[in-house]
Short mmCIF file of N, CA and C in Angstrom, two decimals:
data_model
loop_
_atom_site.label_atom_id
_atom_site.label_comp_id
_atom_site.label_asym_id
_atom_site.label_seq_id
_atom_site.Cartn_x
_atom_site.Cartn_y
_atom_site.Cartn_z
N GLU A 1 -14.72 6.95 17.59
CA GLU A 1 -14.89 6.00 18.67
C GLU A 1 -13.57 5.29 19.00
N LEU A 2 -12.83 4.87 17.98
CA LEU A 2 -11.55 4.20 18.23
C LEU A 2 -10.39 5.18 18.27
N GLY A 3 -10.64 6.43 17.95
CA GLY A 3 -9.59 7.43 17.99
C GLY A 3 -8.63 7.35 16.81
N LEU A 4 -9.05 6.77 15.72
CA LEU A 4 -8.16 6.61 14.56
C LEU A 4 -8.18 7.80 13.62
N LEU A 5 -9.15 8.68 13.80
CA LEU A 5 -9.19 9.93 13.05
C LEU A 5 -8.89 11.04 14.05
N PRO A 6 -7.89 11.86 13.77
CA PRO A 6 -7.53 12.92 14.73
C PRO A 6 -8.70 13.85 15.01
N GLU A 7 -8.63 14.52 16.13
CA GLU A 7 -9.74 15.40 16.55
C GLU A 7 -9.71 16.76 15.87
N GLY A 8 -8.59 17.38 15.76
CA GLY A 8 -8.53 18.73 15.20
C GLY A 8 -8.70 18.75 13.70
N PRO A 9 -9.26 19.84 13.17
CA PRO A 9 -9.51 19.90 11.73
C PRO A 9 -8.24 19.84 10.88
N ALA A 10 -7.16 20.45 11.33
CA ALA A 10 -5.92 20.41 10.55
C ALA A 10 -5.36 18.99 10.50
N GLU A 11 -5.37 18.30 11.64
CA GLU A 11 -4.88 16.92 11.67
C GLU A 11 -5.81 15.98 10.89
N GLN A 12 -7.12 16.23 10.97
CA GLN A 12 -8.05 15.44 10.16
C GLN A 12 -7.75 15.62 8.67
N ALA A 13 -7.49 16.84 8.28
CA ALA A 13 -7.17 17.12 6.87
C ALA A 13 -5.90 16.39 6.45
N ARG A 14 -4.90 16.38 7.31
CA ARG A 14 -3.65 15.67 7.00
C ARG A 14 -3.89 14.17 6.87
N CYS A 15 -4.71 13.64 7.74
CA CYS A 15 -5.04 12.21 7.70
C CYS A 15 -5.76 11.87 6.40
N ILE A 16 -6.73 12.68 6.05
CA ILE A 16 -7.48 12.46 4.80
C ILE A 16 -6.56 12.63 3.60
N GLU A 17 -5.64 13.58 3.69
CA GLU A 17 -4.67 13.79 2.62
C GLU A 17 -3.84 12.53 2.39
N TRP A 18 -3.34 11.93 3.48
CA TRP A 18 -2.59 10.68 3.37
C TRP A 18 -3.43 9.60 2.69
N CYS A 19 -4.64 9.40 3.19
CA CYS A 19 -5.50 8.34 2.66
C CYS A 19 -5.83 8.58 1.19
N ASN A 20 -6.09 9.82 0.82
CA ASN A 20 -6.37 10.14 -0.58
C ASN A 20 -5.15 9.88 -1.46
N TYR A 21 -3.98 10.29 -1.00
CA TYR A 21 -2.76 10.06 -1.78
C TYR A 21 -2.55 8.57 -2.03
N LEU A 22 -2.67 7.79 -0.98
CA LEU A 22 -2.46 6.35 -1.11
C LEU A 22 -3.52 5.70 -1.99
N ALA A 23 -4.77 6.12 -1.84
CA ALA A 23 -5.86 5.52 -2.62
C ALA A 23 -5.77 5.88 -4.10
N THR A 24 -5.33 7.08 -4.41
CA THR A 24 -5.33 7.52 -5.80
C THR A 24 -3.99 7.28 -6.48
N ASN A 25 -2.95 7.93 -6.03
CA ASN A 25 -1.66 7.83 -6.70
C ASN A 25 -1.08 6.43 -6.67
N LEU A 26 -1.18 5.77 -5.52
CA LEU A 26 -0.58 4.44 -5.43
C LEU A 26 -1.55 3.33 -5.84
N HIS A 27 -2.73 3.30 -5.28
CA HIS A 27 -3.63 2.19 -5.55
C HIS A 27 -4.29 2.28 -6.92
N ALA A 28 -5.02 3.36 -7.16
CA ALA A 28 -5.81 3.46 -8.39
C ALA A 28 -4.96 3.65 -9.64
N VAL A 29 -3.76 4.18 -9.49
CA VAL A 29 -2.91 4.39 -10.66
C VAL A 29 -1.75 3.40 -10.67
N ALA A 30 -0.74 3.63 -9.86
CA ALA A 30 0.49 2.85 -9.97
C ALA A 30 0.28 1.34 -9.83
N LEU A 31 -0.34 0.91 -8.75
CA LEU A 31 -0.50 -0.54 -8.55
C LEU A 31 -1.51 -1.14 -9.52
N ALA A 32 -2.50 -0.38 -9.92
CA ALA A 32 -3.42 -0.87 -10.95
C ALA A 32 -2.71 -1.01 -12.29
N GLN A 33 -1.81 -0.10 -12.60
CA GLN A 33 -1.04 -0.24 -13.84
C GLN A 33 -0.24 -1.53 -13.83
N VAL A 34 0.29 -1.90 -12.69
CA VAL A 34 1.12 -3.10 -12.59
C VAL A 34 0.31 -4.36 -12.89
N SER A 35 -0.90 -4.45 -12.36
CA SER A 35 -1.62 -5.72 -12.46
C SER A 35 -2.93 -5.66 -13.25
N ARG A 36 -3.34 -4.49 -13.65
CA ARG A 36 -4.61 -4.38 -14.36
C ARG A 36 -4.50 -3.44 -15.56
N GLY A 37 -3.63 -3.80 -16.48
CA GLY A 37 -3.40 -2.97 -17.66
C GLY A 37 -4.65 -2.68 -18.46
N ALA A 38 -5.63 -3.60 -18.43
CA ALA A 38 -6.86 -3.41 -19.20
C ALA A 38 -7.67 -2.21 -18.71
N ARG A 39 -7.41 -1.74 -17.51
CA ARG A 39 -8.08 -0.53 -17.04
C ARG A 39 -7.61 0.70 -17.81
N PHE A 40 -6.42 0.59 -18.40
CA PHE A 40 -5.79 1.75 -19.00
C PHE A 40 -5.79 1.71 -20.53
N ILE A 41 -5.73 0.50 -21.08
CA ILE A 41 -5.69 0.37 -22.54
C ILE A 41 -6.23 -1.00 -22.92
N ASP A 42 -6.97 -1.05 -24.00
CA ASP A 42 -7.61 -2.30 -24.42
C ASP A 42 -6.63 -3.30 -25.04
N ASP A 43 -5.58 -2.83 -25.66
CA ASP A 43 -4.65 -3.70 -26.38
C ASP A 43 -3.77 -4.50 -25.42
N PRO A 44 -4.01 -5.81 -25.30
CA PRO A 44 -3.21 -6.62 -24.36
C PRO A 44 -1.71 -6.58 -24.65
N ALA A 45 -1.34 -6.31 -25.88
CA ALA A 45 0.08 -6.24 -26.22
C ALA A 45 0.75 -5.07 -25.51
N GLN A 46 -0.03 -4.08 -25.10
CA GLN A 46 0.51 -2.91 -24.42
C GLN A 46 0.55 -3.05 -22.90
N HIS A 47 -0.08 -4.08 -22.38
CA HIS A 47 -0.15 -4.25 -20.93
C HIS A 47 1.22 -4.37 -20.27
N PRO A 48 2.21 -5.07 -20.86
CA PRO A 48 3.53 -5.08 -20.23
C PRO A 48 4.16 -3.69 -20.10
N ALA A 49 3.94 -2.83 -21.08
CA ALA A 49 4.47 -1.46 -20.99
C ALA A 49 3.75 -0.68 -19.90
N ILE A 50 2.45 -0.91 -19.77
CA ILE A 50 1.68 -0.25 -18.69
C ILE A 50 2.21 -0.73 -17.34
N ALA A 51 2.46 -2.04 -17.21
CA ALA A 51 2.97 -2.59 -15.95
C ALA A 51 4.34 -2.01 -15.63
N LYS A 52 5.18 -1.88 -16.62
CA LYS A 52 6.52 -1.30 -16.40
C LYS A 52 6.40 0.14 -15.89
N LYS A 53 5.52 0.90 -16.51
CA LYS A 53 5.29 2.28 -16.06
C LYS A 53 4.70 2.30 -14.66
N GLY A 54 3.83 1.34 -14.35
CA GLY A 54 3.27 1.26 -13.01
C GLY A 54 4.33 1.00 -11.95
N LEU A 55 5.29 0.13 -12.27
CA LEU A 55 6.38 -0.11 -11.33
C LEU A 55 7.17 1.17 -11.09
N ALA A 56 7.43 1.92 -12.15
CA ALA A 56 8.15 3.19 -12.00
C ALA A 56 7.31 4.19 -11.19
N ASN A 57 6.01 4.24 -11.47
CA ASN A 57 5.14 5.15 -10.71
C ASN A 57 5.08 4.74 -9.24
N ALA A 58 5.06 3.44 -8.98
CA ALA A 58 5.05 2.97 -7.59
C ALA A 58 6.34 3.40 -6.89
N ARG A 59 7.47 3.21 -7.55
CA ARG A 59 8.74 3.63 -6.95
C ARG A 59 8.71 5.13 -6.62
N ASP A 60 8.21 5.93 -7.54
CA ASP A 60 8.14 7.37 -7.30
C ASP A 60 7.24 7.68 -6.11
N GLY A 61 6.08 7.03 -6.06
CA GLY A 61 5.15 7.24 -4.96
C GLY A 61 5.71 6.78 -3.64
N PHE A 62 6.39 5.64 -3.64
CA PHE A 62 7.00 5.12 -2.42
C PHE A 62 8.10 6.06 -1.94
N ALA A 63 8.86 6.61 -2.88
CA ALA A 63 9.93 7.56 -2.50
C ALA A 63 9.33 8.80 -1.84
N TYR A 64 8.19 9.25 -2.33
CA TYR A 64 7.53 10.40 -1.70
C TYR A 64 7.14 10.07 -0.26
N VAL A 65 6.54 8.91 -0.06
CA VAL A 65 6.16 8.51 1.31
C VAL A 65 7.40 8.53 2.20
N GLU A 66 8.50 7.98 1.71
CA GLU A 66 9.73 7.93 2.51
C GLU A 66 10.21 9.33 2.86
N THR A 67 10.14 10.27 1.93
CA THR A 67 10.61 11.62 2.24
C THR A 67 9.78 12.27 3.34
N VAL A 68 8.48 12.00 3.35
CA VAL A 68 7.63 12.57 4.40
C VAL A 68 7.96 11.95 5.75
N LEU A 69 8.17 10.63 5.77
CA LEU A 69 8.44 9.95 7.04
C LEU A 69 9.88 10.14 7.52
N ALA A 70 10.73 10.68 6.67
CA ALA A 70 12.15 10.83 7.00
C ALA A 70 12.43 11.88 8.07
N ASP A 71 11.43 12.63 8.49
CA ASP A 71 11.65 13.63 9.54
C ASP A 71 11.73 12.99 10.92
N GLY A 72 11.59 11.67 10.97
CA GLY A 72 11.75 10.95 12.24
C GLY A 72 10.46 10.69 12.99
N ARG A 73 9.35 11.12 12.46
CA ARG A 73 8.07 10.90 13.15
C ARG A 73 7.80 9.40 13.27
N PRO A 74 7.20 8.96 14.37
CA PRO A 74 6.89 7.54 14.51
C PRO A 74 5.65 7.11 13.73
N TRP A 75 4.77 8.05 13.41
CA TRP A 75 3.52 7.75 12.72
C TRP A 75 3.35 8.69 11.53
N ALA A 76 2.38 8.41 10.69
CA ALA A 76 2.14 9.24 9.51
C ALA A 76 1.88 10.69 9.88
N LEU A 77 1.12 10.87 10.95
CA LEU A 77 0.78 12.22 11.40
C LEU A 77 1.64 12.59 12.61
N PRO A 78 2.20 13.79 12.62
CA PRO A 78 3.00 14.19 13.78
C PRO A 78 2.24 14.10 15.10
N GLY A 79 0.91 14.23 15.05
CA GLY A 79 0.10 14.19 16.26
C GLY A 79 -0.11 12.80 16.84
N GLY A 80 0.26 11.77 16.11
CA GLY A 80 0.14 10.42 16.65
C GLY A 80 -0.53 9.43 15.72
N PHE A 81 -0.78 8.27 16.26
CA PHE A 81 -1.33 7.12 15.57
C PHE A 81 -2.70 7.42 14.96
N SER A 82 -2.92 6.94 13.72
CA SER A 82 -4.20 7.18 13.04
C SER A 82 -4.47 6.09 12.02
N VAL A 83 -5.62 6.18 11.39
CA VAL A 83 -6.00 5.24 10.34
C VAL A 83 -5.00 5.28 9.18
N ALA A 84 -4.34 6.40 8.97
CA ALA A 84 -3.35 6.50 7.89
C ALA A 84 -2.21 5.51 8.10
N ASP A 85 -1.89 5.19 9.33
CA ASP A 85 -0.80 4.24 9.60
C ASP A 85 -1.16 2.84 9.14
N PHE A 86 -2.43 2.47 9.30
CA PHE A 86 -2.87 1.17 8.79
C PHE A 86 -2.74 1.13 7.27
N TYR A 87 -3.13 2.22 6.64
CA TYR A 87 -3.08 2.29 5.17
C TYR A 87 -1.63 2.25 4.69
N LEU A 88 -0.74 2.96 5.38
CA LEU A 88 0.68 2.91 5.01
C LEU A 88 1.23 1.50 5.18
N TYR A 89 0.82 0.81 6.22
CA TYR A 89 1.26 -0.58 6.42
C TYR A 89 0.80 -1.45 5.25
N LEU A 90 -0.44 -1.30 4.86
CA LEU A 90 -0.98 -2.07 3.75
C LEU A 90 -0.17 -1.85 2.48
N PHE A 91 0.16 -0.61 2.17
CA PHE A 91 0.91 -0.32 0.96
C PHE A 91 2.37 -0.74 1.07
N PHE A 92 2.93 -0.69 2.25
CA PHE A 92 4.31 -1.18 2.40
C PHE A 92 4.36 -2.68 2.12
N THR A 93 3.43 -3.43 2.69
CA THR A 93 3.44 -4.88 2.48
C THR A 93 3.11 -5.22 1.03
N ALA A 94 2.24 -4.44 0.38
CA ALA A 94 1.99 -4.64 -1.05
C ALA A 94 3.26 -4.37 -1.84
N GLY A 95 3.97 -3.32 -1.44
CA GLY A 95 5.22 -3.00 -2.11
C GLY A 95 6.26 -4.09 -1.98
N GLU A 96 6.29 -4.76 -0.83
CA GLU A 96 7.24 -5.84 -0.64
C GLU A 96 7.02 -6.99 -1.63
N ARG A 97 5.78 -7.16 -2.07
CA ARG A 97 5.49 -8.20 -3.06
C ARG A 97 6.06 -7.84 -4.42
N LEU A 98 6.22 -6.55 -4.67
CA LEU A 98 6.76 -6.09 -5.96
C LEU A 98 8.26 -5.85 -5.91
N PHE A 99 8.72 -5.30 -4.81
CA PHE A 99 10.11 -4.87 -4.68
C PHE A 99 10.75 -5.52 -3.46
N PRO A 100 11.60 -6.48 -3.64
CA PRO A 100 12.23 -7.15 -2.49
C PRO A 100 13.09 -6.21 -1.64
N ASP A 101 13.47 -5.06 -2.17
CA ASP A 101 14.35 -4.13 -1.45
C ASP A 101 13.61 -3.02 -0.71
N MET A 102 12.32 -3.19 -0.46
CA MET A 102 11.53 -2.14 0.19
C MET A 102 12.16 -1.65 1.49
N ALA A 103 12.51 -2.57 2.38
CA ALA A 103 13.02 -2.16 3.70
C ALA A 103 14.32 -1.38 3.58
N GLY A 104 15.19 -1.79 2.70
CA GLY A 104 16.46 -1.09 2.53
C GLY A 104 16.31 0.25 1.83
N ARG A 105 15.42 0.32 0.89
CA ARG A 105 15.24 1.53 0.12
C ARG A 105 14.41 2.59 0.86
N TYR A 106 13.51 2.12 1.72
CA TYR A 106 12.59 3.03 2.44
C TYR A 106 12.65 2.72 3.94
N PRO A 107 13.77 3.01 4.60
CA PRO A 107 13.94 2.60 6.00
C PRO A 107 12.97 3.25 6.99
N HIS A 108 12.58 4.49 6.76
CA HIS A 108 11.65 5.14 7.69
C HIS A 108 10.26 4.52 7.58
N TRP A 109 9.86 4.24 6.37
CA TRP A 109 8.57 3.58 6.14
C TRP A 109 8.63 2.15 6.68
N ALA A 110 9.77 1.49 6.50
CA ALA A 110 9.93 0.12 7.01
C ALA A 110 9.79 0.09 8.53
N ARG A 111 10.32 1.11 9.21
CA ARG A 111 10.20 1.18 10.66
C ARG A 111 8.74 1.30 11.07
N LEU A 112 7.99 2.16 10.38
CA LEU A 112 6.57 2.30 10.69
C LEU A 112 5.84 0.97 10.43
N ALA A 113 6.15 0.32 9.31
CA ALA A 113 5.51 -0.96 8.98
C ALA A 113 5.86 -2.04 10.00
N GLU A 114 7.08 -2.04 10.47
CA GLU A 114 7.48 -3.02 11.48
C GLU A 114 6.71 -2.78 12.79
N THR A 115 6.59 -1.52 13.17
CA THR A 115 5.84 -1.17 14.38
C THR A 115 4.38 -1.60 14.24
N MET A 116 3.81 -1.37 13.07
CA MET A 116 2.42 -1.78 12.82
C MET A 116 2.29 -3.30 12.81
N GLY A 117 3.25 -3.97 12.21
CA GLY A 117 3.18 -5.42 12.03
C GLY A 117 3.16 -6.23 13.30
N VAL A 118 3.61 -5.66 14.41
CA VAL A 118 3.59 -6.40 15.68
C VAL A 118 2.31 -6.17 16.47
N ARG A 119 1.46 -5.28 15.99
CA ARG A 119 0.18 -5.04 16.68
C ARG A 119 -0.71 -6.27 16.51
N PRO A 120 -1.30 -6.78 17.59
CA PRO A 120 -2.14 -7.98 17.48
C PRO A 120 -3.28 -7.85 16.47
N ALA A 121 -3.92 -6.70 16.41
CA ALA A 121 -5.02 -6.52 15.46
C ALA A 121 -4.51 -6.61 14.02
N VAL A 122 -3.34 -6.07 13.78
CA VAL A 122 -2.75 -6.13 12.43
C VAL A 122 -2.38 -7.57 12.09
N GLN A 123 -1.85 -8.30 13.06
CA GLN A 123 -1.51 -9.70 12.82
C GLN A 123 -2.76 -10.52 12.50
N ARG A 124 -3.84 -10.28 13.20
CA ARG A 124 -5.10 -11.00 12.91
C ARG A 124 -5.62 -10.65 11.52
N ALA A 125 -5.60 -9.37 11.18
CA ALA A 125 -6.09 -8.95 9.87
C ALA A 125 -5.20 -9.51 8.75
N THR A 126 -3.90 -9.54 8.98
CA THR A 126 -2.97 -10.08 7.99
C THR A 126 -3.23 -11.57 7.76
N ALA A 127 -3.49 -12.30 8.82
CA ALA A 127 -3.79 -13.73 8.69
C ALA A 127 -5.07 -13.94 7.87
N ARG A 128 -6.08 -13.12 8.13
CA ARG A 128 -7.33 -13.22 7.37
C ARG A 128 -7.10 -12.86 5.90
N GLU A 129 -6.28 -11.85 5.66
CA GLU A 129 -5.99 -11.45 4.29
C GLU A 129 -5.27 -12.57 3.54
N GLN A 130 -4.30 -13.20 4.20
CA GLN A 130 -3.58 -14.29 3.55
C GLN A 130 -4.52 -15.43 3.17
N GLN A 131 -5.46 -15.74 4.04
CA GLN A 131 -6.46 -16.77 3.74
C GLN A 131 -7.32 -16.37 2.55
N ALA A 132 -7.78 -15.12 2.54
CA ALA A 132 -8.61 -14.64 1.44
C ALA A 132 -7.84 -14.65 0.12
N LEU A 133 -6.57 -14.27 0.16
CA LEU A 133 -5.76 -14.29 -1.06
C LEU A 133 -5.57 -15.71 -1.57
N ALA A 134 -5.35 -16.65 -0.66
CA ALA A 134 -5.21 -18.04 -1.06
C ALA A 134 -6.48 -18.53 -1.74
N GLU A 135 -7.62 -18.16 -1.20
CA GLU A 135 -8.90 -18.55 -1.79
C GLU A 135 -9.11 -17.86 -3.14
N ALA A 136 -8.72 -16.60 -3.24
CA ALA A 136 -8.86 -15.87 -4.50
C ALA A 136 -7.98 -16.48 -5.59
N ARG A 137 -6.80 -16.94 -5.20
CA ARG A 137 -5.90 -17.58 -6.18
C ARG A 137 -6.53 -18.85 -6.75
N GLN A 138 -7.44 -19.44 -6.00
CA GLN A 138 -8.14 -20.65 -6.46
C GLN A 138 -9.41 -20.30 -7.22
N GLY A 139 -9.69 -19.01 -7.40
CA GLY A 139 -10.87 -18.57 -8.13
C GLY A 139 -12.15 -18.65 -7.34
N ARG A 140 -12.06 -18.72 -6.03
CA ARG A 140 -13.25 -18.92 -5.21
C ARG A 140 -14.22 -17.75 -5.24
N PHE A 141 -13.74 -16.52 -5.35
CA PHE A 141 -14.61 -15.38 -5.15
C PHE A 141 -15.37 -14.91 -6.38
N HIS A 142 -14.74 -14.86 -7.52
CA HIS A 142 -15.46 -14.35 -8.68
C HIS A 142 -15.16 -15.12 -9.94
N GLY A 143 -14.94 -16.40 -9.81
CA GLY A 143 -14.83 -17.25 -10.97
C GLY A 143 -13.61 -17.04 -11.83
N ARG A 144 -12.73 -16.16 -11.42
CA ARG A 144 -11.48 -16.00 -12.16
C ARG A 144 -10.35 -15.98 -11.16
N ARG A 145 -9.24 -16.39 -11.58
CA ARG A 145 -8.09 -16.50 -10.69
C ARG A 145 -7.44 -15.13 -10.49
N LEU A 146 -6.86 -14.95 -9.31
CA LEU A 146 -6.12 -13.73 -9.01
C LEU A 146 -4.89 -13.67 -9.90
N VAL A 147 -4.66 -12.55 -10.54
CA VAL A 147 -3.50 -12.37 -11.38
C VAL A 147 -2.38 -11.80 -10.53
N GLU A 148 -1.28 -12.51 -10.49
CA GLU A 148 -0.14 -12.01 -9.71
C GLU A 148 0.58 -10.95 -10.52
N PRO A 149 0.86 -9.80 -9.92
CA PRO A 149 1.58 -8.75 -10.65
C PRO A 149 3.04 -9.13 -10.85
N PRO A 150 3.65 -8.56 -11.88
CA PRO A 150 5.09 -8.84 -12.09
C PRO A 150 5.92 -8.21 -10.98
N ARG A 151 7.04 -8.84 -10.69
CA ARG A 151 7.97 -8.27 -9.70
C ARG A 151 9.00 -7.44 -10.43
N ALA A 152 9.53 -6.44 -9.76
CA ALA A 152 10.58 -5.62 -10.34
C ALA A 152 11.84 -6.44 -10.50
N ALA A 153 12.58 -6.15 -11.51
CA ALA A 153 13.84 -6.88 -11.76
C ALA A 153 14.92 -6.45 -10.81
#
């Protein structure tokens, strides 16, 4: 209806591939390692090592995204704008919270994120997310405070 999923089967597969990569390699593994060590090992003494590995895994995953976008395409898919671009924007901004050098290290991805960031719908969603995060930091949603992940040195 909104045209965010490409029409052709090959482009749909590419879009789903992007979303799966971001959801699994970056979100469920790398970023979870950074802030949710208990998902991986019960011993809290090991959580800093898990977080360190998560930062390295995030860097590796982010570098992969940059190599794909380095061909000069304006969007994740050569065929044009899709839901994958929103997801890439989300992960770029999450990465900025961990790595202050995101824009310099990943310039092609930064360009896509900048293009996305000026879209009115993205600005509205970002404002709502910031409000929700502020409330989560106060423990409003599930009785525990949001744990801030460590930043890279």
